[in-house]
Amino acid sequence: MLRLACFALSLATPLAAADLPPPLDPDDFPRHPAAEVKLGQLLFYDPILSGSRTVSCATCHHPRFATGDGVSLGIGDGGTGLGPDRVADPDNPPEQRIPRNAPGLFNLGHPGVTVLFHDGRIEVDETRPGGLRTPLGQDMVAGFDSLLSAQTMFPVLSPDEMAGHYTENDVAQLVRQGRLTGPDGAWETIAARVAGIPEYAAMFAEAYPEIAAGQPIDFTDISDAIAAFMNFEWRATDSAFDAALRDESPLTGAAAEGMELFYGDAGCADCHAGPLMTDNAFHAMGAPQIGPGKAARFESHQQDTGRMRVTGAADDAYAFRTPMLRNVTRTGPWGHAGAHSDLRAFLRNHADPATALDRYDDAPTLPRLENIAPDDWALDNPAERAAIAAAARPGRLLDANDLDALLAFLESLTDPASLTGRLGIPEHVPSGLAIER
């Protein structure tokens, strides 16, 4: 196969304005009342939403770790601690690691985001009731304010993430029985927990007039509030790159060279396109597969075929969603399974996907789990490696200078205000449960 080898890449002509995306406009993001955002902040950090009341959204998406968890594959239910220090709870150990890396949360509220999760199993689809396609199919209810709102309510159904396993708690039992939506389903059970806390009841009434008028608190109200908070807290539009797009302050030096490579011969913008730096599409990029893989409970394998798990199409094998890139230098480990802890190594391999596995020499960041085999993260199946490589698209080779320039450009995508957050971690949550800091 003929490859495009680009050593010491250079451009014959500098970038034109037409080669760059328009600025990311803060006014394009939804606006939410302060009462709704504050309510969402408390719910985001409150373990009341998890089956065993021990895990919150922030467990795997914490501002200390740039809205991720700082590890390749995290520990949800059955763990104690935060980030790389999180370990198995000896009284309730996890059954496995979470199969995929926890992605960052920056700019997810933008209406230009049309797919979520690494495999896009939740996406905008105007032909479906409620305008969304999700794993629940016809059981998916209407009432979610946005795609992001719908996404927030799926981790609470995952045994490995927030629900817990089998008979551990009432939510886990309902998930095990397949009782997810409708009266007495898992979502409604969680909503009843929240509604039963007077402080939350008062805050919902303040945020939503229909609830103040007597409508009961529904799980869609919970998810709408969390989405409003995430949209407000982690909107990232003020990086050095954004300033350059607004003609306020041009990039210089290595960052400018990296921008020319990114939007020129390196071809990064083929996928990382537009103001959000994503095409909302799926590509097979030869990313190493580590960990338990994405499998149903009745399956026994460690593979993750990505988008193919959603569509069933062979052409989608090992393809994963193009992520947005604001704050990307802070959101490692990188890849759908977090196999790369070194961004430079990730870029080198990502640029030439079809040969990436042959060059993989990075190391995942994984807390040890005493109750799970020490090599549970490894996958060295020759047939699987060959299949991943065969599905990967052709690429380009980058030399050390190219990598230096691209890393400098990616650093220019850092937005300090979004990393810090606008509301921060609350002092307490209405449930009275402990907040992970």
Short mmCIF file of C-alpha atoms in Angstrom, two decimals:
data_model
loop_
_atom_site.label_atom_id
_atom_site.label_comp_id
_atom_site.label_asym_id
_atom_site.label_seq_id
_atom_site.Cartn_x
_atom_site.Cartn_y
_atom_site.Cartn_z
CA MET A 1 0.00 0.00 0.00
CA LEU A 2 1.40 3.40 -0.96
CA ARG A 3 1.66 5.73 2.02
CA LEU A 4 1.99 9.48 2.18
CA ALA A 5 5.30 10.02 3.95
CA CYS A 6 5.74 13.58 5.18
CA PHE A 7 9.10 14.12 6.83
CA ALA A 8 9.88 17.67 8.01
CA LEU A 9 6.55 18.77 6.61
CA SER A 10 6.38 22.23 5.11
CA LEU A 11 3.78 24.23 3.26
CA ALA A 12 4.40 25.84 -0.09
CA THR A 13 2.18 28.74 0.91
CA PRO A 14 0.96 29.96 4.31
CA LEU A 15 -2.55 29.26 5.45
CA ALA A 16 -5.28 31.42 4.07
CA ALA A 17 -8.20 32.56 6.21
CA ALA A 18 -10.42 30.16 4.28
CA ASP A 19 -8.33 27.23 5.55
CA LEU A 20 -9.31 27.99 9.15
CA PRO A 21 -12.68 27.51 10.84
CA PRO A 22 -14.78 30.45 11.99
CA PRO A 23 -14.43 31.41 15.64
CA LEU A 24 -16.37 29.41 18.22
CA ASP A 25 -19.03 31.90 19.29
CA PRO A 26 -20.03 31.83 23.00
CA ASP A 27 -23.46 33.12 21.97
CA ASP A 28 -24.12 29.87 20.11
CA PHE A 29 -24.26 27.95 23.38
CA PRO A 30 -27.63 27.58 25.13
CA ARG A 31 -28.34 29.93 28.01
CA HIS A 32 -29.83 28.68 31.25
CA PRO A 33 -31.23 30.43 34.34
CA ALA A 34 -28.84 30.61 37.27
CA ALA A 35 -31.19 28.54 39.43
CA GLU A 36 -31.09 25.67 36.94
CA VAL A 37 -27.30 25.79 36.64
CA LYS A 38 -26.83 25.80 40.42
CA LEU A 39 -29.21 22.86 40.77
CA GLY A 40 -27.28 20.95 38.11
CA GLN A 41 -24.00 21.65 39.89
CA LEU A 42 -25.25 20.00 43.08
CA LEU A 43 -26.68 17.01 41.22
CA PHE A 44 -23.44 16.53 39.28
CA TYR A 45 -21.45 16.16 42.49
CA ASP A 46 -24.08 14.27 44.49
CA PRO A 47 -23.68 10.47 44.86
CA ILE A 48 -27.46 10.21 45.40
CA LEU A 49 -27.80 9.42 41.68
CA SER A 50 -25.84 6.18 41.94
CA GLY A 51 -27.33 2.89 42.98
CA SER A 52 -25.27 2.48 46.14
CA ARG A 53 -25.03 6.23 46.80
CA THR A 54 -21.24 6.15 46.51
CA VAL A 55 -20.53 7.41 42.96
CA SER A 56 -21.33 10.78 41.41
CA CYS A 57 -20.86 12.13 37.89
CA ALA A 58 -17.71 13.80 39.24
CA THR A 59 -16.15 10.47 40.19
CA CYS A 60 -15.13 9.95 36.56
CA HIS A 61 -15.39 13.57 35.38
CA HIS A 62 -13.61 15.69 37.92
CA PRO A 63 -12.16 19.19 37.46
CA ARG A 64 -8.93 18.06 39.16
CA PHE A 65 -8.35 15.89 36.09
CA ALA A 66 -9.65 18.25 33.39
CA THR A 67 -13.16 16.72 33.64
CA GLY A 68 -11.82 13.18 33.21
CA ASP A 69 -10.37 10.87 35.84
CA GLY A 70 -6.69 10.86 34.92
CA VAL A 71 -6.53 7.11 34.25
CA SER A 72 -6.82 4.96 31.16
CA LEU A 73 -9.80 2.94 32.37
CA GLY A 74 -11.57 4.04 35.51
CA ILE A 75 -13.24 2.39 38.47
CA GLY A 76 -16.84 3.38 39.06
CA ASP A 77 -19.03 1.44 41.47
CA GLY A 78 -16.91 -0.57 43.88
CA GLY A 79 -14.08 1.93 44.23
CA THR A 80 -12.88 4.44 46.77
CA GLY A 81 -10.76 7.54 46.23
CA LEU A 82 -10.40 9.76 43.21
CA GLY A 83 -8.47 9.72 39.97
CA PRO A 84 -5.22 7.71 39.84
CA ASP A 85 -5.56 7.12 43.60
CA ARG A 86 -8.90 5.34 43.25
CA VAL A 87 -8.74 1.71 44.36
CA ALA A 88 -11.13 -1.17 44.81
CA ASP A 89 -13.36 -1.12 47.87
CA PRO A 90 -12.44 -4.35 49.72
CA ASP A 91 -16.02 -4.68 50.96
CA ASN A 92 -17.53 -4.21 47.48
CA PRO A 93 -14.89 -4.69 44.79
CA PRO A 94 -15.73 -3.89 41.15
CA GLU A 95 -16.27 -6.71 38.70
CA GLN A 96 -14.14 -5.02 36.05
CA ARG A 97 -12.71 -1.71 34.98
CA ILE A 98 -14.96 0.65 33.04
CA PRO A 99 -14.40 -0.49 29.43
CA ARG A 100 -13.68 2.92 27.90
CA ASN A 101 -11.75 6.04 28.81
CA ALA A 102 -13.67 8.86 30.49
CA PRO A 103 -13.75 11.72 27.94
CA GLY A 104 -13.54 15.41 28.78
CA LEU A 105 -16.72 17.46 29.04
CA PHE A 106 -15.70 20.67 27.31
CA ASN A 107 -18.20 22.26 24.91
CA LEU A 108 -20.60 19.32 24.98
CA GLY A 109 -23.56 21.68 25.29
CA HIS A 110 -22.95 23.27 21.89
CA PRO A 111 -25.76 22.53 19.39
CA GLY A 112 -23.13 21.48 16.84
CA VAL A 113 -22.46 18.34 18.88
CA THR A 114 -24.68 15.68 17.29
CA VAL A 115 -23.21 12.42 18.63
CA LEU A 116 -22.00 11.39 22.09
CA PHE A 117 -20.08 8.48 23.60
CA HIS A 118 -17.06 6.98 21.86
CA ASP A 119 -19.31 4.87 19.62
CA GLY A 120 -22.01 7.51 19.08
CA ARG A 121 -24.74 5.34 20.53
CA ILE A 122 -26.63 8.50 21.43
CA GLU A 123 -27.14 10.90 18.54
CA VAL A 124 -29.48 13.46 17.10
CA ASP A 125 -32.05 11.82 14.81
CA GLU A 126 -35.06 13.93 13.92
CA THR A 127 -36.87 10.88 12.55
CA ARG A 128 -37.14 9.38 16.06
CA PRO A 129 -39.60 10.36 18.79
CA GLY A 130 -37.94 13.01 20.89
CA GLY A 131 -35.38 13.66 18.13
CA LEU A 132 -32.80 11.23 19.51
CA ARG A 133 -31.55 7.73 18.77
CA THR A 134 -30.37 5.85 21.85
CA PRO A 135 -29.81 2.24 22.96
CA LEU A 136 -33.28 2.28 24.52
CA GLY A 137 -34.92 2.50 21.09
CA GLN A 138 -38.69 2.75 21.34
CA ASP A 139 -38.47 2.72 25.14
CA MET A 140 -36.70 6.06 25.10
CA VAL A 141 -38.99 8.71 26.49
CA ALA A 142 -39.35 12.29 25.32
CA GLY A 143 -38.72 15.33 27.47
CA PHE A 144 -34.95 15.69 27.37
CA ASP A 145 -33.94 19.27 26.70
CA SER A 146 -30.91 18.30 24.60
CA LEU A 147 -28.63 15.52 23.43
CA LEU A 148 -26.35 16.24 26.38
CA SER A 149 -29.28 15.92 28.77
CA ALA A 150 -30.11 12.46 27.42
CA GLN A 151 -26.48 11.38 27.68
CA THR A 152 -26.23 12.19 31.37
CA MET A 153 -28.84 9.61 32.31
CA PHE A 154 -27.14 6.56 30.79
CA PRO A 155 -24.16 6.20 33.18
CA VAL A 156 -26.65 5.77 36.03
CA LEU A 157 -27.85 2.58 34.27
CA SER A 158 -24.37 1.08 33.88
CA PRO A 159 -23.44 -1.53 36.52
CA ASP A 160 -19.74 -0.73 36.22
CA GLU A 161 -20.21 3.02 36.37
CA MET A 162 -22.99 4.11 38.73
CA ALA A 163 -25.76 1.51 39.09
CA GLY A 164 -23.87 -1.25 40.88
CA HIS A 165 -24.09 -4.96 40.25
CA TYR A 166 -27.11 -7.21 40.39
CA THR A 167 -28.54 -7.31 43.93
CA GLU A 168 -26.41 -4.58 45.50
CA ASN A 169 -29.20 -2.00 45.62
CA ASP A 170 -32.65 -1.18 44.30
CA VAL A 171 -31.40 0.55 41.15
CA ALA A 172 -29.04 -2.32 40.30
CA GLN A 173 -31.88 -4.80 40.67
CA LEU A 174 -34.09 -2.82 38.31
CA VAL A 175 -31.28 -2.56 35.74
CA ARG A 176 -30.68 -6.31 36.01
CA GLN A 177 -34.39 -6.91 35.34
CA GLY A 178 -34.39 -4.54 32.36
CA ARG A 179 -36.77 -2.15 34.10
CA LEU A 180 -35.17 1.12 33.07
CA THR A 181 -37.95 3.50 32.07
CA GLY A 182 -41.58 3.93 33.04
CA PRO A 183 -43.24 3.73 36.45
CA ASP A 184 -41.08 2.00 39.05
CA GLY A 185 -38.15 1.84 36.61
CA ALA A 186 -34.56 2.71 37.46
CA TRP A 187 -34.80 6.32 36.27
CA GLU A 188 -38.01 6.96 38.21
CA THR A 189 -36.52 5.36 41.32
CA ILE A 190 -33.59 7.77 41.19
CA ALA A 191 -35.97 10.70 40.61
CA ALA A 192 -38.00 9.70 43.67
CA ARG A 193 -34.84 9.69 45.79
CA VAL A 194 -34.03 13.23 44.72
CA ALA A 195 -37.60 14.50 45.05
CA GLY A 196 -37.73 13.19 48.60
CA ILE A 197 -35.00 15.61 49.74
CA PRO A 198 -36.65 18.93 50.75
CA GLU A 199 -33.75 21.12 49.62
CA TYR A 200 -33.81 19.59 46.18
CA ALA A 201 -37.59 19.85 45.97
CA ALA A 202 -37.37 23.58 46.67
CA MET A 203 -34.59 24.08 44.13
CA PHE A 204 -36.47 22.24 41.40
CA ALA A 205 -39.51 24.41 42.07
CA GLU A 206 -37.34 27.51 41.72
CA ALA A 207 -35.69 26.30 38.51
CA TYR A 208 -38.75 24.93 36.72
CA PRO A 209 -42.13 26.75 36.84
CA GLU A 210 -44.05 23.61 35.90
CA ILE A 211 -42.69 21.86 39.00
CA ALA A 212 -43.56 24.87 41.12
CA ALA A 213 -47.10 24.52 39.69
CA GLY A 214 -47.35 20.95 40.93
CA GLN A 215 -45.77 18.73 38.26
CA PRO A 216 -43.71 15.96 39.90
CA ILE A 217 -39.94 15.90 39.51
CA ASP A 218 -38.99 13.56 36.67
CA PHE A 219 -35.63 12.06 35.76
CA THR A 220 -35.61 14.27 32.64
CA ASP A 221 -35.68 17.30 34.94
CA ILE A 222 -32.62 15.93 36.73
CA SER A 223 -30.74 15.36 33.49
CA ASP A 224 -31.76 18.76 32.07
CA ALA A 225 -30.31 20.48 35.14
CA ILE A 226 -27.05 18.53 34.97
CA ALA A 227 -26.70 19.32 31.27
CA ALA A 228 -27.32 23.02 31.95
CA PHE A 229 -24.52 23.00 34.52
CA MET A 230 -22.09 21.16 32.26
CA ASN A 231 -22.82 23.55 29.41
CA PHE A 232 -22.18 26.56 31.66
CA GLU A 233 -19.25 25.23 33.67
CA TRP A 234 -17.09 23.81 30.91
CA ARG A 235 -17.71 26.03 27.91
CA ALA A 236 -14.25 26.50 26.36
CA THR A 237 -14.05 29.42 23.92
CA ASP A 238 -11.13 31.50 25.22
CA SER A 239 -7.95 29.66 24.26
CA ALA A 240 -5.06 31.33 22.46
CA PHE A 241 -6.28 29.64 19.29
CA ASP A 242 -9.74 31.12 19.75
CA ALA A 243 -8.17 34.57 20.19
CA ALA A 244 -6.28 34.05 16.95
CA LEU A 245 -9.46 33.07 15.11
CA ARG A 246 -11.08 36.27 16.39
CA ASP A 247 -8.10 38.27 15.05
CA GLU A 248 -7.25 39.41 18.57
CA SER A 249 -3.76 37.90 18.91
CA PRO A 250 -2.11 35.69 16.28
CA LEU A 251 -0.32 32.49 17.16
CA THR A 252 3.45 32.70 16.82
CA GLY A 253 6.46 30.42 16.81
CA ALA A 254 5.97 26.68 17.12
CA ALA A 255 2.23 27.05 17.76
CA ALA A 256 1.80 28.85 14.44
CA GLU A 257 3.87 26.19 12.69
CA GLY A 258 1.74 23.51 14.27
CA MET A 259 -1.45 25.24 13.17
CA GLU A 260 -0.17 25.22 9.57
CA LEU A 261 0.53 21.52 9.82
CA PHE A 262 -2.81 20.80 11.48
CA TYR A 263 -4.80 22.63 8.78
CA GLY A 264 -2.38 21.74 6.02
CA ASP A 265 -0.22 18.79 5.10
CA ALA A 266 -0.65 16.80 8.33
CA GLY A 267 -4.34 16.44 7.49
CA CYS A 268 -5.60 16.68 11.08
CA ALA A 269 -8.45 18.99 10.06
CA ASP A 270 -9.84 16.35 7.72
CA CYS A 271 -11.56 14.98 10.83
CA HIS A 272 -11.03 17.68 13.46
CA ALA A 273 -13.00 20.18 11.41
CA GLY A 274 -15.07 23.28 12.07
CA PRO A 275 -15.26 25.53 15.13
CA LEU A 276 -15.66 22.53 17.47
CA MET A 277 -12.73 20.69 15.83
CA THR A 278 -14.77 17.56 15.11
CA ASP A 279 -16.67 16.19 12.15
CA ASN A 280 -19.04 14.30 14.49
CA ALA A 281 -18.07 11.20 12.54
CA PHE A 282 -16.25 7.92 13.20
CA HIS A 283 -12.85 6.77 12.01
CA ALA A 284 -10.69 3.68 12.50
CA MET A 285 -7.40 5.06 13.74
CA GLY A 286 -5.56 1.93 14.88
CA ALA A 287 -5.92 2.73 18.57
CA PRO A 288 -4.71 -0.08 20.84
CA GLN A 289 -7.43 -1.99 22.64
CA ILE A 290 -6.79 -2.55 26.33
CA GLY A 291 -9.00 -3.57 29.22
CA PRO A 292 -12.16 -5.65 29.32
CA GLY A 293 -13.48 -4.43 25.98
CA LYS A 294 -17.05 -3.48 25.22
CA ALA A 295 -19.06 -6.66 25.57
CA ALA A 296 -22.50 -7.75 26.65
CA ARG A 297 -22.68 -9.77 29.84
CA PHE A 298 -23.17 -12.99 27.90
CA GLU A 299 -20.11 -12.35 25.70
CA SER A 300 -16.58 -13.43 26.58
CA HIS A 301 -13.93 -11.34 24.82
CA GLN A 302 -11.77 -8.25 25.28
CA GLN A 303 -12.45 -6.56 21.97
CA ASP A 304 -14.16 -3.28 21.22
CA THR A 305 -15.39 -2.83 17.66
CA GLY A 306 -16.52 0.74 18.31
CA ARG A 307 -19.14 2.17 15.97
CA MET A 308 -19.85 -1.29 14.57
CA ARG A 309 -21.49 -2.18 17.90
CA VAL A 310 -24.08 0.49 17.14
CA THR A 311 -24.62 0.10 13.40
CA GLY A 312 -23.73 -3.55 12.77
CA ALA A 313 -21.90 -2.42 9.63
CA ALA A 314 -18.56 -4.10 8.93
CA ASP A 315 -17.22 -0.82 7.52
CA ASP A 316 -17.61 0.70 10.99
CA ALA A 317 -15.34 -1.83 12.70
CA TYR A 318 -12.92 -0.24 15.17
CA ALA A 319 -14.11 3.27 14.28
CA PHE A 320 -14.59 5.75 17.11
CA ARG A 321 -15.98 9.27 17.36
CA THR A 322 -13.73 12.20 16.48
CA PRO A 323 -13.29 14.05 19.79
CA MET A 324 -13.26 17.80 20.17
CA LEU A 325 -9.85 19.20 21.09
CA ARG A 326 -10.20 22.16 23.46
CA ASN A 327 -7.95 21.44 26.50
CA VAL A 328 -6.72 18.23 24.84
CA THR A 329 -3.25 18.47 26.37
CA ARG A 330 -4.88 18.15 29.81
CA THR A 331 -7.40 15.37 29.14
CA GLY A 332 -5.14 12.32 28.97
CA PRO A 333 -4.77 9.42 28.83
CA TRP A 334 -5.79 9.43 25.18
CA GLY A 335 -7.69 7.04 22.91
CA HIS A 336 -11.00 5.26 23.36
CA ALA A 337 -9.39 2.95 25.90
CA GLY A 338 -6.81 5.42 27.19
CA ALA A 339 -3.95 3.25 25.98
CA HIS A 340 -1.64 6.26 25.56
CA SER A 341 -0.44 8.20 28.59
CA ASP A 342 2.02 10.19 26.46
CA LEU A 343 0.38 12.66 24.07
CA ARG A 344 3.46 12.84 21.87
CA ALA A 345 3.42 9.07 21.39
CA PHE A 346 -0.29 9.21 20.71
CA LEU A 347 0.17 11.87 18.01
CA ARG A 348 2.98 9.91 16.36
CA ASN A 349 0.84 6.79 16.14
CA HIS A 350 -2.40 8.60 15.38
CA ALA A 351 -0.85 10.26 12.34
CA ASP A 352 -0.22 6.88 10.71
CA PRO A 353 -3.02 4.65 12.02
CA ALA A 354 -2.44 1.57 9.88
CA THR A 355 1.01 0.97 11.41
CA ALA A 356 0.23 2.39 14.87
CA LEU A 357 0.04 -0.95 16.67
CA ASP A 358 3.48 -1.95 15.43
CA ARG A 359 4.93 1.17 17.05
CA TYR A 360 2.92 1.12 20.27
CA ASP A 361 5.35 1.40 23.17
CA ASP A 362 3.39 3.55 25.61
CA ALA A 363 2.01 2.40 28.94
CA PRO A 364 -1.56 2.78 30.22
CA THR A 365 -2.27 4.51 33.52
CA LEU A 366 -4.19 1.98 35.56
CA PRO A 367 -4.74 1.57 39.30
CA ARG A 368 -4.11 -1.99 40.40
CA LEU A 369 -7.21 -4.00 41.30
CA GLU A 370 -6.39 -6.71 43.82
CA ASN A 371 -9.48 -8.75 42.98
CA ILE A 372 -8.80 -8.74 39.23
CA ALA A 373 -5.93 -10.40 37.37
CA PRO A 374 -2.96 -8.01 37.05
CA ASP A 375 -2.95 -8.40 33.26
CA ASP A 376 -6.66 -7.68 32.86
CA TRP A 377 -5.82 -4.58 30.86
CA ALA A 378 -3.70 -6.37 28.26
CA LEU A 379 -4.88 -7.57 24.90
CA ASP A 380 -2.24 -9.22 22.75
CA ASN A 381 -4.37 -11.25 20.38
CA PRO A 382 -2.57 -11.33 17.00
CA ALA A 383 -5.81 -11.77 15.06
CA GLU A 384 -7.42 -8.83 16.84
CA ARG A 385 -4.37 -6.63 16.28
CA ALA A 386 -4.41 -7.51 12.60
CA ALA A 387 -8.11 -6.67 12.34
CA ILE A 388 -7.60 -3.28 14.01
CA ALA A 389 -4.69 -2.49 11.69
CA ALA A 390 -6.57 -3.64 8.59
CA ALA A 391 -9.50 -1.34 9.39
CA ALA A 392 -7.30 1.71 9.98
CA ARG A 393 -7.02 4.43 7.40
CA PRO A 394 -3.73 5.26 5.64
CA GLY A 395 -1.69 7.95 7.28
CA ARG A 396 1.37 10.15 7.25
CA LEU A 397 4.68 9.88 9.04
CA LEU A 398 5.68 12.81 11.23
CA ASP A 399 9.21 13.61 12.37
CA ALA A 400 10.32 15.11 15.69
CA ASN A 401 10.01 18.71 14.49
CA ASP A 402 6.48 18.09 13.24
CA LEU A 403 5.47 16.58 16.57
CA ASP A 404 6.99 19.51 18.47
CA ALA A 405 4.99 21.95 16.37
CA LEU A 406 1.72 20.04 16.65
CA LEU A 407 2.09 19.74 20.42
CA ALA A 408 2.66 23.49 20.64
CA PHE A 409 -0.48 24.10 18.61
CA LEU A 410 -2.52 21.72 20.75
CA GLU A 411 -1.31 23.58 23.82
CA SER A 412 -2.75 26.75 22.28
CA LEU A 413 -6.19 25.10 22.53
CA THR A 414 -6.08 25.34 26.34
CA ASP A 415 -8.74 27.56 27.90
CA PRO A 416 -7.76 28.25 31.54
CA ALA A 417 -11.19 29.55 32.55
CA SER A 418 -12.89 26.33 31.50
CA LEU A 419 -10.31 24.21 33.27
CA THR A 420 -10.92 26.07 36.50
CA GLY A 421 -14.68 26.01 36.06
CA ARG A 422 -17.09 28.81 36.81
CA LEU A 423 -18.92 27.49 39.88
CA GLY A 424 -16.41 24.92 41.08
CA ILE A 425 -17.03 22.14 43.57
CA PRO A 426 -19.88 22.86 46.00
CA GLU A 427 -19.30 22.89 49.74
CA HIS A 428 -22.08 20.38 50.29
CA VAL A 429 -24.89 18.58 48.46
CA PRO A 430 -28.50 18.32 49.67
CA SER A 431 -28.29 14.57 50.24
CA GLY A 432 -25.61 15.11 52.85
CA LEU A 433 -23.41 12.50 51.16
CA ALA A 434 -19.66 13.04 50.88
CA ILE A 435 -18.30 15.02 47.93
CA GLU A 436 -15.16 13.81 46.21
CA ARG A 437 -12.62 16.62 46.01
#
